[in-house]
Amino acid sequence: MLTPPGISDIRVAAERLSGLIVKTPLIESPDLNRRYGGRILFKPETLQRTGSFKIRGAYNKLSTLSEEERSRGVVAFSSGNHAQGVAASAAMFGVKAVIAMPADAPAMKIGNVRKMGAEVVTFDRFKEDRMTVVRPYIEQGMALVPPFDDPAIIAGQGTIGLELMRQAKALGVALDAVVIPCGGGGLSSGISVAVKDASPNTQVWAVEPEHFDDTRRSLAKGERVSNEPGHSSICDALLTAEPGAITFEINRKNLAGAIAVSDKAAAQAMRDAMAYLKLVVEPGGCVAFAALSSGEIDLAGKTVAVVLSGGNVDFSTYAQIMAA
Amino acid sequence: MLTPPGISDIRVAAERLSGLIVKTPLIESPDLNRRYGGRILFKPETLQRTGSFKIRGAYNKLSTLSEEERSRGVVAFSSGNHAQGVAASAAMFGVKAVIAMPADAPAMKIGNVRKMGAEVVTFDRFKEDRMTVVRPYIEQGMALVPPFDDPAIIAGQGTIGLELMRQAKALGVALDAVVIPCGGGGLSSGISVAVKDASPNTQVWAVEPEHFDDTRRSLAKGERVSNEPGHSSICDALLTAEPGAITFEINRKNLAGAIAVSDKAAAQAMRDAMAYLKLVVEPGGCVAFAALSSGEIDLAGKTVAVVLSGGNVDFSTYAQIMAA
């Protein structure tokens, strides 16, 4: 296993990203503060370039490749947000990108990747192995940009934690907890390193969709376990099979716990984000917000940061959820 | 007529509002920049407290009242956004507020005003005169907080212009134009004073809904004219009868022009705001964005700021527009 990244890797990543990405603001709603009896600060990575946080890790990863490696192009597999992050980063470096995407990924995500100049290869997520799809490109000499289990990817996502702790300090508040959507664990592990460095007593929570709570069950068992096949969820961004080796190594040390939320709760959080925050959030991007209603996180009188990790959702899906 | 506010009034308003309102960020989309061939910087007042810019003017107006005047409470009439701004400001000062709202105002707006502790009195916007509805409260000694034609209201809205010019400077860009939704003209006139003070050559444009283009026609005629009755528009926030006396006095000096956009164009801009900016914008809040496609503003190679003035729209209306 590669060495997990530390705070210095995250600081280097933040320098590389400076001026290229959006320093997403902290947003709060007096109504929601009243509802939860605490102060909730939302970090909307929905407003990030490409509509999700994924560009942070992807660009940082591409920065760590030699110019010669980069010139041969990059390849990735992703349901959509990582795909857009890699495609945008490759375009920024002026190199070729090939992205393997599930044929049932949201049309908006596939369309955005193509618009950024990347080549999209679709595959059947239930029948084909994604590694088999990308292997020919790797054999041609293209570098794989993994979705989460990579020190440079984790360090890139961790820059959100650096920003968050600086923004909380500027507001004069100490964070009692940070709540983060979790698929493979790149986002939660990266942020946890930055949060724990600045404030060891701040709790870090990962939130997963029901039936895809591999991190929650892995934490309980003390080792990585996979999700049972045969389930589905509207949270397309978070449907990973199991935690990464590096991300889990970090998360088992840093997390206060992991929480599973239903699709119904994620959809309700999307409606709340629309009504109270005026933010468009995709299902998987809204699970940390949904977890505030789970009762598992102490909110009364506390200050809690919630990461809204992405906003790439099709019009039809979004309209359906808003009208429900 | 009262004296139009100057830049010093706006600076004083900004000090009063400091720490109480959101300094809304500037947001941009590489895709939209490519589409328009220029750099478009969006100022989302959708993220402002109460979901629109109106709290800036309302709070500033309440600040100018004596403690004795304020203690008797305040009264206002509004289709919804000004109502919420007044209700929130009254709650911040701990004084009573009565708001007259059209019975057909969006349910979300009426509900929000009640939640903030204000008393709502509904009236028929086609049959009743709004002044008749509020007069008994004024006679009881409550202070009227006008929606736009008031120096303190205009100065409060003008704080957006101060923020915008500072943010543009921090980005190292000079703004060629600023484009602003326009009902009675409080927002556009206030912003225009701050913009012209910092950068006399920056164009300021006001944008109105089709058939409610009283400012456009007033500018053409050189004097205030009213809208023809009998029309409707989805832009509920912008359905004023005619420009204010003070707002028009400022706008006729400062505006490069005014543009009218159709409901269809406003709805398309709402879908674009969802897809590219991940922002929920209400119809009236999106007309300045819609005006970018009118061909009337020079965008090629230019840097243009667009104010998204509010995001208070019902789920059903929003879902319908997203699904269209």
XYZ file of C-alpha atoms in Angstrom:
648
model
C 0.000 0.000 0.000
C 1.163 3.546 -0.784
C 1.815 5.945 2.106
C -1.308 7.883 3.170
C -0.920 11.620 2.525
C -0.241 14.005 5.400
C -1.064 17.637 6.005
C 2.020 18.799 4.072
C 0.775 16.965 0.956
C -2.544 18.759 1.296
C -0.796 22.120 1.662
C 1.219 21.458 -1.521
C -1.987 20.470 -3.327
C -3.669 23.708 -2.177
C -0.793 25.719 -3.669
C -1.091 23.874 -6.971
C -4.859 24.481 -7.088
C -4.706 28.117 -5.992
C -6.349 30.389 -8.564
C -7.520 27.416 -10.656
C -10.454 26.301 -8.557
C -13.272 28.029 -6.681
C -12.742 28.682 -2.971
C -16.298 27.651 -2.201
C -17.973 29.881 0.424
C -19.647 28.803 3.652
C -23.415 29.249 3.493
C -25.942 29.063 6.310
C -29.682 29.457 6.816
C -31.213 30.900 10.010
C -34.239 28.630 9.406
C -32.112 25.493 9.269
C -30.107 26.615 12.303
C -33.388 26.906 14.197
C -34.574 23.520 12.959
C -31.457 21.703 14.164
C -30.849 23.797 17.264
C -27.225 24.382 16.249
C -25.243 26.333 13.688
C -24.925 24.504 10.367
C -22.305 25.778 7.901
C -22.632 24.351 4.402
C -19.605 24.016 2.113
C -21.120 23.884 -1.396
C -18.664 22.110 -3.706
C -21.643 22.164 -6.069
C -20.272 25.606 -7.006
C -16.858 24.120 -7.778
C -15.544 23.983 -11.360
C -17.193 20.930 -13.038
C -19.995 21.011 -10.434
C -18.264 18.800 -7.861
C -15.130 18.597 -5.684
C -13.524 15.965 -7.915
C -11.393 18.418 -9.910
C -9.311 19.062 -6.778
C -7.963 15.509 -6.593
C -7.767 14.964 -10.344
C -5.786 18.140 -11.016
C -3.454 17.410 -8.108
C -2.865 13.887 -9.428
C -2.055 15.165 -12.915
C 0.366 17.671 -11.336
C 2.343 14.805 -9.800
C 2.904 13.099 -13.178
C 6.046 13.941 -15.134
C 5.540 16.012 -18.259
C 6.463 12.948 -20.292
C 3.885 10.777 -18.511
C 1.196 13.413 -18.911
C 1.927 13.849 -22.606
C 0.815 10.245 -23.220
C -2.611 11.158 -21.880
C -4.679 9.959 -18.926
C -7.451 7.425 -18.471
C -10.078 7.063 -15.748
C -13.308 5.244 -14.927
C -16.089 7.061 -13.188
C -19.862 7.397 -12.929
C -19.471 11.050 -13.745
C -18.042 13.514 -11.254
C -14.494 12.139 -11.225
C -14.807 11.826 -15.016
C -15.538 15.558 -15.276
C -12.715 16.386 -12.868
C -10.225 14.363 -14.915
C -11.508 15.704 -18.244
C -11.271 19.322 -17.050
C -7.800 18.773 -15.559
C -6.542 17.105 -18.755
C -7.893 20.052 -20.757
C -6.101 22.477 -18.393
C -2.816 20.613 -19.014
C -3.606 20.246 -22.734
C -3.386 16.443 -22.705
C -5.684 13.677 -23.947
C -8.189 11.957 -21.640
C -10.176 8.739 -22.110
C -12.972 8.120 -19.615
C -14.839 4.860 -19.115
C -18.345 5.650 -17.859
C -21.294 3.389 -17.003
C -23.867 3.582 -19.806
C -26.522 4.454 -17.178
C -24.622 7.449 -15.754
C -26.641 10.707 -15.794
C -26.745 12.069 -19.347
C -25.645 15.475 -18.054
C -22.436 13.980 -16.668
C -21.617 12.078 -19.893
C -22.412 15.162 -21.973
C -20.235 17.421 -19.829
C -17.254 15.074 -20.124
C -17.535 15.032 -23.931
C -17.898 18.842 -24.010
C -14.590 19.127 -22.146
C -12.886 17.288 -25.002
C -12.446 13.853 -23.407
C -13.186 10.595 -25.205
C -15.989 8.660 -23.456
C -16.133 4.853 -23.603
C -19.331 3.486 -22.052
C -19.649 0.092 -20.346
C -22.355 -1.972 -18.639
C -21.824 -1.469 -14.913
C -23.510 -4.803 -14.102
C -21.771 -7.014 -16.658
C -18.383 -5.535 -17.515
C -15.339 -5.042 -15.321
C -14.263 -1.406 -15.471
C -10.576 -2.331 -15.252
C -10.947 -4.526 -18.360
C -12.359 -1.496 -20.181
C -9.466 0.834 -19.302
C -6.616 -1.740 -19.502
C -5.930 -1.326 -23.255
C -5.383 2.414 -22.732
C -3.019 1.821 -19.816
C -1.107 -0.656 -21.991
C -0.774 2.090 -24.620
C 1.061 4.123 -21.965
C -1.754 6.332 -20.649
C -1.660 7.016 -16.893
C -4.601 5.818 -14.781
C -6.151 8.498 -12.573
C -7.842 6.434 -9.836
C -11.123 7.739 -8.415
C -10.133 7.736 -4.741
C -7.516 5.278 -3.509
C -4.431 7.340 -4.311
C -2.367 9.692 -2.090
C -2.434 12.578 -4.595
C -6.201 12.249 -5.114
C -6.831 12.166 -1.357
C -4.536 15.168 -0.789
C -6.394 17.136 -3.481
C -9.800 16.467 -1.906
C -8.244 17.339 1.470
C -7.804 20.947 0.360
C -11.522 21.365 1.182
C -10.615 20.671 4.814
C -7.888 23.338 4.771
C -10.313 25.919 3.347
C -13.037 24.921 5.778
C -10.860 25.271 8.870
C -9.576 28.674 7.692
C -13.111 29.877 6.935
C -14.396 28.689 10.326
C -11.514 30.491 12.024
C -12.308 33.682 10.084
C -15.908 33.422 11.356
C -14.559 32.993 14.876
C -16.168 29.572 15.327
C -14.779 26.200 16.413
C -16.284 23.270 14.518
C -17.717 20.492 16.668
C -18.203 18.214 13.673
C -17.704 17.964 9.913
C -20.106 15.739 7.937
C -19.040 14.415 4.517
C -20.577 12.285 1.741
C -18.663 9.025 1.255
C -18.291 6.660 -1.700
C -14.792 5.193 -1.785
C -13.697 7.499 1.007
C -11.328 9.860 -0.829
C -13.245 12.984 0.156
C -13.832 12.071 3.797
C -10.290 10.789 4.381
C -8.665 13.808 2.733
C -10.790 16.307 4.639
C -10.269 14.386 7.892
C -6.489 14.811 7.676
C -6.792 18.602 7.377
C -9.500 18.868 10.040
C -7.683 16.690 12.586
C -4.425 18.583 12.007
C -6.089 21.908 12.844
C -8.532 20.674 15.470
C -8.037 17.142 16.895
C -11.322 17.269 18.842
C -13.538 18.055 15.843
C -15.574 14.969 14.928
C -15.474 13.831 11.296
C -18.451 11.819 10.021
C -18.793 9.959 6.712
C -22.268 9.450 5.231
C -23.244 6.745 2.748
C -26.414 5.639 0.950
C -28.382 2.781 2.503
C -27.128 -0.622 1.170
C -23.852 1.068 0.134
C -22.615 1.557 3.697
C -19.362 -0.364 3.195
C -17.372 2.198 5.184
C -19.839 2.034 8.090
C -19.697 -1.754 8.179
C -15.933 -1.807 7.658
C -15.433 0.519 10.624
C -17.634 -1.768 12.746
C -15.707 -4.878 11.676
C -12.255 -3.278 11.821
C -11.474 -4.376 8.255
C -12.648 -3.591 4.744
C -15.869 -5.310 3.717
C -17.784 -5.023 0.428
C -21.386 -4.092 -0.277
C -23.889 -6.833 -1.075
C -24.693 -6.790 -4.794
C -28.254 -6.382 -6.070
C -29.115 -3.000 -4.562
C -29.620 0.352 -6.206
C -29.746 3.975 -5.062
C -30.438 7.406 -6.551
C -27.024 8.444 -5.162
C -25.152 7.524 -8.364
C -21.957 9.282 -7.241
C -21.526 7.025 -4.194
C -22.042 3.492 -5.547
C -18.575 2.056 -4.847
C -18.083 -1.613 -3.944
C -15.797 -1.167 -0.940
C -13.555 1.356 0.825
C -10.091 1.994 -0.628
C -7.060 0.550 1.181
C -5.487 3.972 1.798
C -8.749 5.822 2.402
C -9.850 3.214 4.944
C -6.468 3.308 6.695
C -7.027 7.063 7.246
C -10.753 6.870 7.966
C -10.449 4.145 10.631
C -8.134 6.478 12.573
C -9.953 9.779 11.997
C -13.693 9.157 11.735
C -16.126 9.513 14.637
C -18.335 7.149 12.651
C -20.249 6.558 9.444
C -23.995 6.914 8.881
C -26.260 5.373 6.234
C -29.194 7.381 4.858
C -32.130 6.311 2.681
C -32.833 7.605 -0.824
C -35.966 9.193 0.624
C -33.878 11.157 3.145
C -31.429 12.231 0.410
C -34.334 13.465 -1.750
C -35.807 15.402 1.185
C -32.402 17.021 1.788
C -32.309 18.020 -1.912
C -35.666 19.766 -1.485
C -34.405 21.468 1.675
C -31.257 22.604 -0.158
C -33.479 24.101 -2.855
C -35.859 25.830 -0.440
C -33.458 27.063 2.250
C -30.084 27.336 0.496
C -31.180 27.910 -3.131
C -28.584 25.327 -4.130
C -28.974 22.537 -6.663
C -27.456 19.432 -5.073
C -27.337 15.959 -6.619
C -28.573 12.956 -4.579
C -25.126 11.692 -3.558
C -23.996 15.246 -2.832
C -26.807 15.686 -0.325
C -26.366 12.643 1.967
C -24.320 14.509 4.593
C -27.103 17.087 4.848
C -29.640 14.241 5.081
C -27.663 12.706 7.974
C -28.432 15.738 10.179
C -31.923 14.287 10.630
C -30.616 10.824 11.588
C -30.186 11.715 15.235
C -26.688 10.222 15.211
C -24.817 13.534 15.259
C -25.043 15.823 18.280
C -26.321 19.173 16.936
C -27.870 20.980 19.918
C -25.801 24.084 20.582
C -23.026 22.792 18.277
C -21.394 24.217 15.169
C -21.340 21.648 12.385
C -19.985 21.867 8.825
C -21.748 19.909 6.076
C -20.084 19.242 2.722
C -22.425 19.369 -0.295
C -20.141 17.495 -2.656
C -21.763 17.884 -6.082
C -24.671 19.213 -8.106
C -24.612 17.268 -11.366
C -28.127 15.962 -11.795
C -30.323 15.705 -14.903
C -33.274 18.079 -15.326
C -35.800 15.239 -15.390
C -34.507 13.561 -12.220
C -34.242 16.889 -10.460
C -37.714 18.057 -11.497
C -39.186 14.749 -10.326
C -37.550 15.053 -6.897
C -38.574 18.716 -6.530
C -42.204 17.887 -7.413
C -42.407 14.939 -4.977
C -38.768 64.440 -4.112
C -36.220 63.252 -1.571
C -32.536 63.591 -2.431
C -31.131 60.584 -4.306
C -28.504 58.741 -2.252
C -24.810 59.126 -3.082
C -21.810 56.873 -2.656
C -21.308 57.972 0.964
C -24.834 56.799 1.844
C -24.024 53.420 0.322
C -20.767 53.208 2.309
C -22.649 53.948 5.546
C -25.240 51.291 4.638
C -22.435 48.756 4.019
C -21.053 49.431 7.507
C -24.480 48.910 9.057
C -24.957 45.646 7.182
C -21.450 44.322 7.820
C -21.559 40.954 9.565
C -25.353 40.770 9.314
C -25.694 39.818 5.664
C -23.917 37.413 3.311
C -21.139 38.867 1.146
C -22.326 36.907 -1.854
C -19.451 35.435 -3.905
C -18.804 35.852 -7.634
C -19.430 32.630 -9.538
C -18.525 31.775 -13.103
C -18.819 28.856 -15.497
C -16.187 28.096 -18.165
C -19.009 26.658 -20.325
C -21.034 29.860 -20.142
C -17.933 31.965 -20.769
C -17.366 29.949 -23.933
C -21.003 30.299 -24.990
C -20.995 34.076 -24.718
C -17.405 34.631 -25.845
C -16.685 36.780 -22.783
C -16.204 36.404 -19.066
C -19.493 36.374 -17.141
C -19.316 36.873 -13.362
C -22.539 36.047 -11.533
C -23.410 37.741 -8.226
C -25.908 35.340 -6.608
C -28.071 37.310 -4.158
C -30.087 34.094 -4.143
C -27.632 33.067 -1.404
C -28.441 36.204 0.592
C -30.318 35.990 3.902
C -34.061 35.624 3.040
C -33.146 34.362 -0.442
C -32.970 37.774 -2.115
C -31.131 41.129 -1.954
C -34.116 42.897 -0.362
C -32.863 42.588 3.213
C -30.050 45.029 2.390
C -32.389 47.946 1.728
C -34.950 46.998 4.368
C -32.406 46.674 7.177
C -30.748 49.925 6.147
C -34.112 51.711 6.146
C -34.957 50.414 9.639
C -31.517 51.613 10.814
C -32.386 55.164 9.784
C -35.549 55.219 11.945
C -35.276 56.524 15.509
C -35.580 53.941 18.250
C -38.945 55.460 19.148
C -40.222 55.202 15.548
C -39.025 51.615 15.232
C -40.665 50.624 18.523
C -44.091 51.359 16.983
C -43.412 48.695 14.352
C -43.109 48.775 10.571
C -45.487 48.060 7.714
C -44.802 47.189 4.073
C -46.502 45.892 0.924
C -44.706 43.448 -1.292
C -45.193 40.427 -3.544
C -42.736 38.591 -1.363
C -39.025 39.378 -1.457
C -39.251 42.848 0.076
C -41.754 41.367 2.549
C -39.181 38.820 3.674
C -36.464 41.491 3.864
C -38.661 43.702 6.051
C -39.838 40.804 8.231
C -36.262 39.598 8.816
C -35.019 43.134 9.540
C -37.878 43.778 11.987
C -37.036 40.504 13.748
C -33.369 41.553 13.955
C -34.424 44.817 15.617
C -37.041 43.019 17.731
C -39.932 45.130 16.450
C -43.351 44.256 15.024
C -43.965 44.040 11.251
C -47.194 43.938 9.261
C -46.880 42.981 5.601
C -49.587 43.360 2.953
C -49.040 40.678 0.293
C -51.028 39.844 -2.853
C -53.094 36.705 -2.244
C -51.523 35.161 -5.384
C -47.913 35.643 -4.222
C -45.849 32.404 -4.175
C -46.876 30.320 -1.135
C -43.197 29.929 -0.206
C -42.835 33.716 0.089
C -45.978 34.133 2.216
C -44.958 31.180 4.419
C -41.448 32.535 4.927
C -42.758 35.943 6.013
C -45.048 34.332 8.602
C -42.203 32.111 9.862
C -40.138 35.236 10.520
C -42.835 36.425 12.901
C -44.486 39.103 10.769
C -48.242 39.508 10.434
C -49.397 38.954 6.839
C -52.477 40.713 5.452
C -53.389 39.482 1.970
C -55.114 41.560 -0.690
C -56.381 41.137 -4.269
C -53.719 42.689 -6.483
C -56.232 43.332 -9.271
C -59.037 44.859 -7.213
C -57.589 46.446 -4.084
C -55.224 49.358 -3.730
C -52.200 48.309 -1.677
C -51.967 51.751 -0.028
C -55.552 51.419 1.222
C -54.577 48.136 2.850
C -51.578 49.539 4.732
C -53.015 52.976 5.598
C -54.727 51.932 8.885
C -51.375 50.659 10.180
C -49.595 53.860 9.199
C -52.334 55.812 10.980
C -51.647 53.708 14.085
C -48.088 55.073 13.982
C -46.261 52.263 12.197
C -43.525 53.354 9.770
C -43.926 52.442 6.093
C -40.911 50.704 4.563
C -41.335 51.432 0.837
C -40.257 48.744 -1.624
C -37.900 50.866 -3.713
C -38.473 54.605 -4.002
C -36.605 55.677 -0.885
C -33.018 56.920 -0.429
C -32.228 54.470 2.411
C -33.674 51.508 0.485
C -31.709 52.439 -2.639
C -28.501 52.921 -0.624
C -28.955 49.482 0.978
C -29.344 47.746 -2.386
C -26.361 49.752 -3.627
C -24.084 47.851 -1.241
C -24.146 45.048 -3.837
C -22.359 47.429 -6.195
C -19.669 48.194 -3.617
C -19.057 44.482 -3.036
C -19.068 43.754 -6.749
C -16.472 46.398 -7.591
C -14.190 45.243 -4.761
C -14.540 41.618 -5.819
C -13.798 42.449 -9.459
C -10.725 44.402 -8.371
C -9.552 41.456 -6.236
C -9.852 39.256 -9.352
C -7.843 41.817 -11.276
C -10.610 42.458 -13.803
C -12.295 45.628 -15.032
C -16.017 45.250 -15.598
C -17.274 46.336 -19.001
C -20.895 46.007 -17.938
C -23.160 45.143 -15.013
C -26.615 43.683 -15.783
C -29.379 43.921 -13.170
C -33.023 42.785 -12.823
C -35.386 45.747 -12.563
C -38.865 46.160 -11.059
C -39.253 49.599 -9.498
C -35.563 50.312 -10.058
C -34.236 50.290 -6.482
C -31.684 47.568 -7.152
C -30.421 48.913 -10.476
C -30.254 52.545 -9.331
C -28.458 51.670 -6.080
C -25.909 49.452 -7.786
C -25.407 52.010 -10.553
C -24.314 54.682 -8.044
C -21.597 52.411 -6.603
C -20.480 51.137 -10.013
C -20.267 54.583 -11.613
C -18.369 55.950 -8.605
C -15.677 53.285 -8.955
C -15.700 52.977 -12.739
C -17.509 55.653 -14.785
C -17.051 53.746 -18.050
C -18.692 50.536 -16.889
C -22.105 50.170 -18.533
C -25.068 49.498 -16.252
C -28.085 47.723 -17.785
C -31.525 47.168 -16.259
C -33.596 44.182 -17.380
C -37.375 43.879 -17.135
C -40.024 41.308 -18.082
C -41.820 41.803 -21.407
C -44.943 44.021 -20.961
C -43.466 45.337 -17.674
C -40.728 47.363 -19.373
C -41.750 50.684 -17.829
C -38.146 51.672 -17.169
C -37.153 50.885 -20.771
C -40.027 52.940 -22.163
C -39.489 55.713 -19.601
C -35.842 56.009 -20.611
C -36.909 56.233 -24.264
C -39.492 58.923 -23.514
C -37.357 60.866 -21.023
C -40.105 60.731 -18.402
C -41.809 58.120 -16.239
C -44.504 56.088 -17.987
C -46.637 53.251 -16.605
C -47.161 49.714 -17.849
C -50.333 48.835 -19.723
C -52.632 46.842 -17.452
C -53.902 43.376 -18.425
C -50.596 41.561 -18.807
C -49.052 38.848 -16.676
C -45.590 37.349 -16.271
C -43.936 34.517 -14.327
C -41.536 37.161 -12.959
C -43.670 37.913 -9.875
C -40.905 39.940 -8.202
C -40.791 42.529 -10.985
C -44.449 43.431 -11.605
C -44.358 47.117 -10.640
C -46.563 49.679 -12.336
C -43.950 52.346 -13.043
C -40.426 53.479 -12.103
C -39.957 55.323 -8.811
C -39.324 59.066 -8.883
C -35.928 58.795 -7.168
C -34.906 55.531 -8.823
C -35.726 56.926 -12.278
C -33.834 60.157 -11.544
C -30.725 58.024 -10.895
C -31.329 55.480 -13.645
C -31.820 58.051 -16.409
C -28.338 59.404 -15.624
C -26.535 56.109 -15.028
C -28.040 53.405 -17.236
C -26.658 52.407 -20.624
C -30.167 51.148 -21.331
C -32.936 48.765 -20.335
C -33.852 45.468 -21.981
C -37.135 43.503 -21.931
C -37.043 39.683 -21.918
C -39.826 37.148 -22.415
C -41.023 34.656 -19.795
C -39.664 31.940 -22.076
C -36.190 33.496 -21.984
C -36.361 33.868 -18.178
C -37.330 30.187 -17.840
C -34.456 29.121 -20.110
C -32.055 31.189 -17.984
C -33.411 29.413 -14.870
C -32.576 26.052 -16.485
C -29.119 27.322 -17.433
C -28.563 28.541 -13.849
C -29.479 25.054 -12.631
C -27.284 23.212 -15.125
C -24.199 25.450 -15.248
C -24.222 27.295 -11.920
C -26.142 24.818 -9.702
C -28.131 27.781 -8.421
C -31.867 27.965 -7.821
C -33.011 31.307 -9.237
C -36.589 32.579 -9.329
C -38.039 33.884 -12.615
C -37.619 37.591 -11.827
C -34.149 36.935 -10.403
C -33.026 35.457 -13.696
C -33.953 38.168 -16.219
C -30.497 39.788 -16.258
C -28.987 36.409 -17.115
C -31.660 35.959 -19.805
C -30.713 39.331 -21.313
C -27.250 38.007 -22.243
C -28.934 36.192 -25.136
C -30.790 39.317 -26.336
C -27.874 40.534 -28.426
C -28.224 44.011 -26.920
C -25.170 43.802 -24.649
C -21.688 43.568 -26.127
C -20.154 40.388 -24.666
C -17.385 39.351 -27.066
C -14.080 39.646 -25.215
C -15.782 41.606 -22.414
C -16.101 41.022 -18.678
C -19.711 41.357 -17.568
C -21.284 40.992 -14.111
C -24.818 39.609 -13.857
C -26.898 40.011 -10.700
C -29.097 37.015 -9.819
C -31.400 38.871 -7.462
C -33.476 36.163 -5.776
C -34.284 32.471 -5.493
C -37.686 32.309 -3.813
C -39.757 30.060 -6.031
C -42.278 27.347 -5.127
C -41.352 23.688 -5.668
C -44.205 23.116 -8.125
C -43.373 26.138 -10.299
C -39.685 25.307 -10.206
C -40.183 21.624 -11.023
C -42.430 22.571 -13.946
C -39.830 24.955 -15.382
C -36.992 22.456 -14.890
C -39.000 19.715 -16.661
C -39.933 21.939 -19.633
